[in-house]
Coordinates of C-alpha atoms and ligand atoms in Angstrom, one line a residue:
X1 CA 93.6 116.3 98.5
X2 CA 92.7 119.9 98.2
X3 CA 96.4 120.7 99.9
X4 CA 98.3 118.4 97.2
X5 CA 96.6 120.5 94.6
X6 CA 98.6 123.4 95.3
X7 CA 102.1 121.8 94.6
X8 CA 103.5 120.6 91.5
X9 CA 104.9 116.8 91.6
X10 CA 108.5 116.4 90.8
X11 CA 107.3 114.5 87.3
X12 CA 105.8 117.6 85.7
X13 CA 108.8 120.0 86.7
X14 CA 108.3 120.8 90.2
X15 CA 110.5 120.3 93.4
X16 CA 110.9 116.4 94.7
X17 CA 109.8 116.0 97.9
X18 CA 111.8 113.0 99.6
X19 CA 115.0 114.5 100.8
X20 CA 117.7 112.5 99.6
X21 CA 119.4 113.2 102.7
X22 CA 116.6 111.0 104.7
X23 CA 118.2 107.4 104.1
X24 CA 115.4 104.8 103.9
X25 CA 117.2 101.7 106.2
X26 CA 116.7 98.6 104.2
X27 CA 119.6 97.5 106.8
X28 CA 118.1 93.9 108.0
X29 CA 118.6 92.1 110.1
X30 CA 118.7 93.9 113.2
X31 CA 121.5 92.2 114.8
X32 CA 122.5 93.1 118.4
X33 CA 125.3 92.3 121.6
X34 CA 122.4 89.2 122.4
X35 CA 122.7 88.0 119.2
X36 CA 126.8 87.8 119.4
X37 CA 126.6 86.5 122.7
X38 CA 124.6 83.5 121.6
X39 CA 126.9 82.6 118.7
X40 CA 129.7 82.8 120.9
X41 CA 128.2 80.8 123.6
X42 CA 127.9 77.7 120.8
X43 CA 131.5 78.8 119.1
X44 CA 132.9 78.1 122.7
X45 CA 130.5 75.1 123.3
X46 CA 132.7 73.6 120.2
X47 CA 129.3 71.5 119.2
X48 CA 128.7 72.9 115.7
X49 CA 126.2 70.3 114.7
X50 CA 124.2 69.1 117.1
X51 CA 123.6 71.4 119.9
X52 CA 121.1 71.5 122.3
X53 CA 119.9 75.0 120.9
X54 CA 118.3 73.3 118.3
X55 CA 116.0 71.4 120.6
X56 CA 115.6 75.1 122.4
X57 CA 114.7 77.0 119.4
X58 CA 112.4 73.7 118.2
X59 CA 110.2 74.7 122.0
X60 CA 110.3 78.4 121.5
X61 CA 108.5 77.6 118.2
X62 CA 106.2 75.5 119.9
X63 CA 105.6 77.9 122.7
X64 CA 104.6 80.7 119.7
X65 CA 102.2 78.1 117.9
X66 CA 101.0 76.1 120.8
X67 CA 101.8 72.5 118.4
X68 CA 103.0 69.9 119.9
X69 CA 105.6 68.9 117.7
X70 CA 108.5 71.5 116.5
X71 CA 111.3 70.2 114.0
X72 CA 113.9 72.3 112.7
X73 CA 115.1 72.2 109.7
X74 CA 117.9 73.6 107.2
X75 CA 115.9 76.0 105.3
X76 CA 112.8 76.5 104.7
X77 CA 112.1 74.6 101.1
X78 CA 113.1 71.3 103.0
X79 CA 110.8 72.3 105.6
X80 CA 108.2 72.4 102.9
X81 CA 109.6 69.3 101.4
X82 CA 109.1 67.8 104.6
X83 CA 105.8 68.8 105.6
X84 CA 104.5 67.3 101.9
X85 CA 106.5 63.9 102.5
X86 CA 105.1 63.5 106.0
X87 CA 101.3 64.3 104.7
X88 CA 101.9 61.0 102.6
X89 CA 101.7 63.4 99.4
X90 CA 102.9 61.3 96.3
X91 CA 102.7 60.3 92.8
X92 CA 99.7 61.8 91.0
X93 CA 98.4 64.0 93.7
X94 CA 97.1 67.4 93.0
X95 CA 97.9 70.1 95.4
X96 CA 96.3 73.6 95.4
X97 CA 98.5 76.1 95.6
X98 CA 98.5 80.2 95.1
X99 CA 100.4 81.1 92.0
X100 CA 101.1 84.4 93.9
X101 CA 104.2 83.5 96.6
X102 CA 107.6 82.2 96.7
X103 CA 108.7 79.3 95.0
X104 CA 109.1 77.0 97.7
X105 CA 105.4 76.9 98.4
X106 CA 104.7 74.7 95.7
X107 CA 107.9 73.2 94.0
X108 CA 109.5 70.7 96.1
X109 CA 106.2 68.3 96.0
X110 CA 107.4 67.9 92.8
X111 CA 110.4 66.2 93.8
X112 CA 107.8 63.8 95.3
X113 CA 106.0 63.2 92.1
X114 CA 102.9 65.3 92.8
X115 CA 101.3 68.1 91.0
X116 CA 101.0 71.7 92.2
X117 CA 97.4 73.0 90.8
X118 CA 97.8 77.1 90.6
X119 CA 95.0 79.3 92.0
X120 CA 93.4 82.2 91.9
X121 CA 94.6 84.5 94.5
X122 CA 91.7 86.9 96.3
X123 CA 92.2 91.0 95.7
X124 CA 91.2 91.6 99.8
X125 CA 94.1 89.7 101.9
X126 CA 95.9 88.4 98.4
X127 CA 96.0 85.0 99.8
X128 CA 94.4 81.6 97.5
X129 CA 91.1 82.0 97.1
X130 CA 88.5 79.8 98.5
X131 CA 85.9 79.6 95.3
X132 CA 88.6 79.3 93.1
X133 CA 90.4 76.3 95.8
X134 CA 86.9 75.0 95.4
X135 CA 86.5 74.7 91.7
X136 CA 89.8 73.1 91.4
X137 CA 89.3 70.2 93.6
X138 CA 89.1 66.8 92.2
X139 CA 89.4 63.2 93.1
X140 CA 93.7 63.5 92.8
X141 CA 93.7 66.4 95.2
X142 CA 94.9 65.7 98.5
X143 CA 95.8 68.7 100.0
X144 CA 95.7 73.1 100.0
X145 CA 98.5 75.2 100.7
X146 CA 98.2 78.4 102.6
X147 CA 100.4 81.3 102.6
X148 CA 99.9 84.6 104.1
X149 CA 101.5 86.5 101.7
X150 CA 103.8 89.4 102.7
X151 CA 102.6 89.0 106.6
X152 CA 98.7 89.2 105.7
X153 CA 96.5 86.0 107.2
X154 CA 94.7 84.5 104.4
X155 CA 91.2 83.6 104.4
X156 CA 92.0 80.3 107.1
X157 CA 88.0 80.0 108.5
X158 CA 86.8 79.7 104.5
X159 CA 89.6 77.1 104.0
X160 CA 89.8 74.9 106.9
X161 CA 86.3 74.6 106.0
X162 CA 86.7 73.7 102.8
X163 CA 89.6 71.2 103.9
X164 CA 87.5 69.7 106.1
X165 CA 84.1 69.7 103.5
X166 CA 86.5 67.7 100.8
X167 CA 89.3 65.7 103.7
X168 CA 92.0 67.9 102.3
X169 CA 94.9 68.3 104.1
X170 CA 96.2 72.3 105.0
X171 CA 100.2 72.7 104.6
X172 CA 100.6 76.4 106.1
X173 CA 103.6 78.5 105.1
X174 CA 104.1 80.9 107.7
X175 CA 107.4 81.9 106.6
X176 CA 106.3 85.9 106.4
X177 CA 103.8 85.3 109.0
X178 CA 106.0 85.6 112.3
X179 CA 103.9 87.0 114.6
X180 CA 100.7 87.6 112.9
X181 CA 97.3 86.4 114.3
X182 CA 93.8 85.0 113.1
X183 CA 91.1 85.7 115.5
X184 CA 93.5 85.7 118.1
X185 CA 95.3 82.8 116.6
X186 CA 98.9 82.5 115.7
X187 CA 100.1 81.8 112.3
X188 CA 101.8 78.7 112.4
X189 CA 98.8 76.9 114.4
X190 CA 96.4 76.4 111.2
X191 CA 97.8 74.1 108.8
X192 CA 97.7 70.3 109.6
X193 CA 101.7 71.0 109.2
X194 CA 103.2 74.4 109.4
X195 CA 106.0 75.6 108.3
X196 CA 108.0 78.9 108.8
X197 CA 111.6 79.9 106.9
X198 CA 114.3 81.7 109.2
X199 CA 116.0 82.8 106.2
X200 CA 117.8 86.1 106.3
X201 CA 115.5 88.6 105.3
X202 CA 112.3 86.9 107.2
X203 CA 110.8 88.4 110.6
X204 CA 112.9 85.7 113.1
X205 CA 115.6 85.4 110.9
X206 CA 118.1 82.5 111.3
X207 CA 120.3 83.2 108.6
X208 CA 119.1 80.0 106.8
X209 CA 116.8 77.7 108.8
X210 CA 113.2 76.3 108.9
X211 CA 110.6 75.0 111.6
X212 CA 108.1 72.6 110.6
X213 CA 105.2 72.1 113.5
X214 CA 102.4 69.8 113.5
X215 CA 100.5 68.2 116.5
X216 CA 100.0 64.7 115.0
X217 CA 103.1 62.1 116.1
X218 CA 102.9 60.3 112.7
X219 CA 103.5 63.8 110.5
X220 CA 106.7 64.7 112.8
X221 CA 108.1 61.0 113.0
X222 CA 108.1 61.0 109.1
X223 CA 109.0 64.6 108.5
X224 CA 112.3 63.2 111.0
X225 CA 112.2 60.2 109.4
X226 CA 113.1 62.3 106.0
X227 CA 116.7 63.6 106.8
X228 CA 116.9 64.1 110.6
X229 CA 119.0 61.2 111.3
X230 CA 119.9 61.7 114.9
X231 CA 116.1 62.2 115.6
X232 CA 115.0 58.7 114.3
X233 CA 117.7 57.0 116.5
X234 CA 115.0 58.6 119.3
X235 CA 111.9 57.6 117.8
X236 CA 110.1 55.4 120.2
X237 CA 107.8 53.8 117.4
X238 CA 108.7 51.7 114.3
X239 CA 110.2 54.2 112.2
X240 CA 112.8 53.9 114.4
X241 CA 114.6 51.3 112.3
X242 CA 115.2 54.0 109.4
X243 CA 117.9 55.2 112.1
X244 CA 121.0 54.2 110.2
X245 CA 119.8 55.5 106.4
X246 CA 117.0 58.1 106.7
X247 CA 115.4 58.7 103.6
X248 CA 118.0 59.7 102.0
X249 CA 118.6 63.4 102.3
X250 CA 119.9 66.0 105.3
X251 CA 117.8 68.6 106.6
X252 CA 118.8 69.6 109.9
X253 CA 119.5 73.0 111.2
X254 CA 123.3 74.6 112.0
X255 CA 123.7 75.3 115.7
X256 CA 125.2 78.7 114.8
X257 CA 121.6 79.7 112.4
X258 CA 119.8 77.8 115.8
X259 CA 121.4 80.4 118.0
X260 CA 120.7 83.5 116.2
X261 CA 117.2 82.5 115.2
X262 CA 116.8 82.3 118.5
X263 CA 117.4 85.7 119.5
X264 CA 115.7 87.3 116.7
X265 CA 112.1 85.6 117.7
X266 CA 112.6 86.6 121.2
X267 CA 112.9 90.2 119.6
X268 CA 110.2 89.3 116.9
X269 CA 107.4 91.2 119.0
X270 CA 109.5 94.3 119.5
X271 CA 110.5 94.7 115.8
X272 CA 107.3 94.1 114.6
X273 CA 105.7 96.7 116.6
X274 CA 108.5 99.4 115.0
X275 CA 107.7 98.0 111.7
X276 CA 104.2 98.0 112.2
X277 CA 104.2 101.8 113.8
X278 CA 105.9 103.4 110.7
X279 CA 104.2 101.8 108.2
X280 CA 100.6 102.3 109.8
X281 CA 101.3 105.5 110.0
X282 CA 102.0 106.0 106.2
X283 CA 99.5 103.5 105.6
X284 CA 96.6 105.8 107.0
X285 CA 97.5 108.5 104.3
X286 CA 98.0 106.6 102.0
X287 CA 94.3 105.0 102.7
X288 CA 92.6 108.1 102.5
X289 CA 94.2 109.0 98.9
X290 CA 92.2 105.7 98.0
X291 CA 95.6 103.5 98.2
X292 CA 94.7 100.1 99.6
X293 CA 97.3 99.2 102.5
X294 CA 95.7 95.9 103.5
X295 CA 95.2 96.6 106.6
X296 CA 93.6 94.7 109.6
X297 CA 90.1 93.8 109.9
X298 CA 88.5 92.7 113.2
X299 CA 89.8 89.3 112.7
X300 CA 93.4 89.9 111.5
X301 CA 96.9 90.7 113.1
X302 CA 98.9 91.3 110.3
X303 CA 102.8 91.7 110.6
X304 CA 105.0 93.2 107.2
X305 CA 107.6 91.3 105.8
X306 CA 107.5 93.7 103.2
X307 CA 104.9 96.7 102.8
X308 CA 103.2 96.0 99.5
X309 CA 99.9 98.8 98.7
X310 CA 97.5 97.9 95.5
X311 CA 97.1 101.1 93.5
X312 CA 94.3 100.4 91.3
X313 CA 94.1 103.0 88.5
X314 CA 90.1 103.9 88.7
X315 CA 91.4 105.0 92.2
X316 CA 94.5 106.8 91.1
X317 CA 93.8 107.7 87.6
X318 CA 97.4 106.5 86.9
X319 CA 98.2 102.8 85.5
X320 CA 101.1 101.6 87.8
X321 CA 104.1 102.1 85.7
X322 CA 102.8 106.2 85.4
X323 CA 102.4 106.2 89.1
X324 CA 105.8 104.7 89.4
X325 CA 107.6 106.8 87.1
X326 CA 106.0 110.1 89.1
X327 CA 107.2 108.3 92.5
X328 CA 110.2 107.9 91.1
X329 CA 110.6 111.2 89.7
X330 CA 110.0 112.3 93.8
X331 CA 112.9 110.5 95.0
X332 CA 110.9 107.5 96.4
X333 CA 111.6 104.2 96.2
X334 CA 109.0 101.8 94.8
X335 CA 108.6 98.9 92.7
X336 CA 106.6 96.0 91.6
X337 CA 106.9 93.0 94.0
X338 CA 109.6 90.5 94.3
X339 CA 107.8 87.6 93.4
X340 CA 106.4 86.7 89.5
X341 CA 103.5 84.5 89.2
X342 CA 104.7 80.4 89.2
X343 CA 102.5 79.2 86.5
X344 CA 104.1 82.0 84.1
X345 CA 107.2 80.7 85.2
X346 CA 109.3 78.7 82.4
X347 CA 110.1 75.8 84.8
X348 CA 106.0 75.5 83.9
X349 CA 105.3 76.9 80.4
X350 CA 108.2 75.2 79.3
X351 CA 107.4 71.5 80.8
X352 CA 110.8 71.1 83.0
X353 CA 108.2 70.1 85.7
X354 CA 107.8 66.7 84.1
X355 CA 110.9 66.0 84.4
X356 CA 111.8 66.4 88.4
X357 CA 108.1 65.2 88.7
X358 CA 109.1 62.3 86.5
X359 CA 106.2 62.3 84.5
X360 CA 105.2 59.4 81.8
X361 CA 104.7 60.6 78.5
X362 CA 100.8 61.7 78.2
X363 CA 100.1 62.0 81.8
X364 CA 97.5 64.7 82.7
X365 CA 98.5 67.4 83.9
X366 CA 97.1 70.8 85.3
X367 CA 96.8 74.2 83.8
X368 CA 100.2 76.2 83.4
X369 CA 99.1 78.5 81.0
X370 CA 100.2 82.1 80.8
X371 CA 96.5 83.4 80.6
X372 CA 95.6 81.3 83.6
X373 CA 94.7 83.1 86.3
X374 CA 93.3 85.9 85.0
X375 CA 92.1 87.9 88.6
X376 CA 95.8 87.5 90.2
X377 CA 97.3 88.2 86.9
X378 CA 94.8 91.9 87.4
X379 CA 95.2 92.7 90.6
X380 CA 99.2 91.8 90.7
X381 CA 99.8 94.3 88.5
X382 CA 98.8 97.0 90.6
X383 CA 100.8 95.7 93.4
X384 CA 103.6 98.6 94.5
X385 CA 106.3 97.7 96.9
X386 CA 107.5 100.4 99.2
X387 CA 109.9 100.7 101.6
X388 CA 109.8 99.1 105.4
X389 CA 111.2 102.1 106.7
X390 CA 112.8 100.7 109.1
X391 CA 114.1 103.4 111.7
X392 CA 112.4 106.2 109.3
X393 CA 111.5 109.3 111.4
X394 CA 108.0 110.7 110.5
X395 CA 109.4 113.6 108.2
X396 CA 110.6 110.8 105.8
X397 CA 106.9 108.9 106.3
X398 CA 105.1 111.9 105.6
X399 CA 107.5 112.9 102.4
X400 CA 106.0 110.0 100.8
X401 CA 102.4 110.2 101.7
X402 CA 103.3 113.6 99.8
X403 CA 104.7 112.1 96.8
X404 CA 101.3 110.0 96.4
X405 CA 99.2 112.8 97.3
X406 CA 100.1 115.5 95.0
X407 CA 100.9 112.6 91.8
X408 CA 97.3 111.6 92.3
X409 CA 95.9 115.3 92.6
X410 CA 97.7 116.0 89.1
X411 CA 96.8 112.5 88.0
X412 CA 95.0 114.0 84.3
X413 CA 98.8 115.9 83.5
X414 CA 100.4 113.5 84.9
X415 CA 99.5 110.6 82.8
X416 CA 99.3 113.1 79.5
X417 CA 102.7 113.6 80.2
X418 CA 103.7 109.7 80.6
X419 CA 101.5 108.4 77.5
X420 CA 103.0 111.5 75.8
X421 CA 106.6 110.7 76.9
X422 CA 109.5 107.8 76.4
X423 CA 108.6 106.4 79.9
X424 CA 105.6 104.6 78.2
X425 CA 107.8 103.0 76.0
Ligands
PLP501 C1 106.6 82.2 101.3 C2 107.9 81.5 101.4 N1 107.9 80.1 101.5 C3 109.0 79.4 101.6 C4 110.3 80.1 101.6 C5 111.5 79.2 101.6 O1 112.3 79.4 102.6 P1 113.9 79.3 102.6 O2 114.4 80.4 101.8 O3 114.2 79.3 104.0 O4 114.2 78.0 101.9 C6 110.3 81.5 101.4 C7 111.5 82.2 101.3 O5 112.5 82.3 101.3 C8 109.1 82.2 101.3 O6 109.1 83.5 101.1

């Protein structure tokens, strides 16, 4: 710290330290000659719906996560969709969900009449949290959702056990989790179903495209039984005779999406690892200026789908937005995460939920309030998103453990200077 003292950040007047002339590569994916090569194999195959690369890409999936049962799927909210259909979820239910994640993790069980009960997320691996899952469980709950958030495994030992205390199900989104590990474990292999999304931006990107895996027959026959129409025709039990109408909606994957999501797993382990290099190397820094990275404990192999740090300001001595402005002031890039809190959401606040969830007038239902979860509400605020630095050389990385270091050794001035100044209004 004693180094940063000497040198003035760029907020209170002195020189910025990220050179403008280092690009931070956002470019993603990383697409290569293999990936051309397998479109081009299935563009001069001339099958653009139903090609046997879906069935390939359905057993690399199962090779990663050791189910038994892979099914691919058009994105992955209908993978989600799926995996709450199959579990039987329905009218009335109660699911526990993290208010902290993507959309997708909790809406579509609306669609199926059931309720999506926010919880508390915890501040260590920012995934739901087990006494709060545990004080929201009543007689309509049927199931918890786990996410691990941004590539961090949540809390899975304290959950399946509380799954298994109350006979809840687990539905597991994986979809930032490709790759990561729990006690040796892969993400993907905890939840009763399982679900990943290959969108573009994700770690195994498909362009759009889903997996849903699960080990029991019944789960995948009805997840099929939901909109994979040439799948029931193959059935072998008596859901077989839903062959000719489905359920009623079509979720299967594009050939073309199969092909590339195909290439980008089998290069999921060596972009991970240049992910993982560059941002562990910041992330040490940044640790020892008293920025928590969430990094790994003894039982964790996280991955990043994006690199988000918690600055909490009786570490900094900066609220977030000061600590912001100064960054920006540097030339770094940072901002608050992607993702606002669902129950804050106006789909909630606002009661459109009843409708897709076709509610009857004076039904129960849980606790969207703004003020609701108080502890994710806390600790999201302090959430920073900074670059993946994809393809950053270590000048770059160290330019920015820079920018945090000598912000937070001027802290006192700096934050005079921000309540003094028009970016606190
Ligand atoms: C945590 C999470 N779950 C589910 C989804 C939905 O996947 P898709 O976009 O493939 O529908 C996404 C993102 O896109 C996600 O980030």
């Amino acid at each position: 710290m004693k180094a940063y003292v000497q040198t003035l950040p760029a907020f209170l007047g002195g020189k910025p330290v990220v050179d403008p002339a280092l690009p931070v590569s956002h470019k993603w994916p990383i697409l290569t000659d293999a990936d051309e090569q397998a479109v081009l194999e299935i563009l001069r195959d001339g099958n653009l719906s139903t090609h046997p690369v879906i069935h390939r890409l359905e057993e690399d999936y199962r090779r990663l996560t050791g189910r038994r049962w892979a099914l691919a799927h058009c994105n992955g909210t209908t993978a989600l969709l799926a995996a709450f259909f199959a579990a039987g979820i329905g009218p009335g239910d109660e699911v526990l969900v993290p208010s902290a994640t993507f959309w997708a993790s909790a809406l579509p069980m609306l669609w199926l009449g059931a309720l999506p009960v926010f919880c508390e997320s915890e501040p260590e691996r920012l995934g739901i949290d087990p006494e709060d899952v545990e004080k929201k469980i009543t007689p309509k709950t049927r199931a918890i959702v786990i996410v691990h958030l941004w590539g961090l495994p949540c809390q899975v030992d304290r959950l399946r056990d509380i799954a298994k205390r109350h006979n809840l199900l687990i539905i597991e989104d994986a979809s930032h989790a490709h790759g990561a590990a729990w006690q040796g474990l892969p993400a993907g292999s905890f939840g009763d179903i399982s679900v990943f999304s290959l969108q573009g931006d994700k770690l195994a990107p498909g362009g759009e495209g889903g997996v849903l895996l699960c080990d029991d027959d019944r789960y995948f026959e009805q997840a099929a039984c939901l909109g994979d129409i040439h799948r029931i025709a193959g059935l072998k039990g008596p859901r077989r005779r839903f062959a000719a109408t489905g359920f009623g909606l079509k979720t299967r994957i594009a050939p073309l999406s199969a092909a590339i999501a195909r290439t980008q797993l089998a290069a999921l382990t060596a972009n991970n690892r240049t992910r993982g290099e560059n941002i562990r190397y910041l992330a040490d820094k940044l640790e020892a200026l008293g920025i928590d990275t969430f990094p790994d404990d003894g039982s964790t192999r996280r991955v990043y789908f994006e690199f988000i740090v918690r600055a909490d300001p009786r570490k900094t001595g900066l609220p977030v937005d000061a600590l912001l402005a100064a960054l920006h002031a540097e030339g770094a890039q940072a901002s608050a995460p992607r993702y606002p809190l669902l129950h804050q959401q106006p789909f909630f606040t606002e009661g459109h939920f009843k409708t897709i969830a076709r509610l009857e007038d004076g039904f129960p239902y849980p606790d969207y309030r703004r003020t609701a979860l108080p502890r994710t509400e806390a600790v999201n605020q302090e959430l920073i998103r900074l670059p993946l630095f994809l393809g950053a050389g270590r000048d770059l990385l160290d330019q920015y453990a820079d920018a945090f270091g000598r912000i937070i050794a001027h802290a006192p001035k700096v934050l005079a200077k921000w309540e003094d100044s028009s970016y606190n209004r």
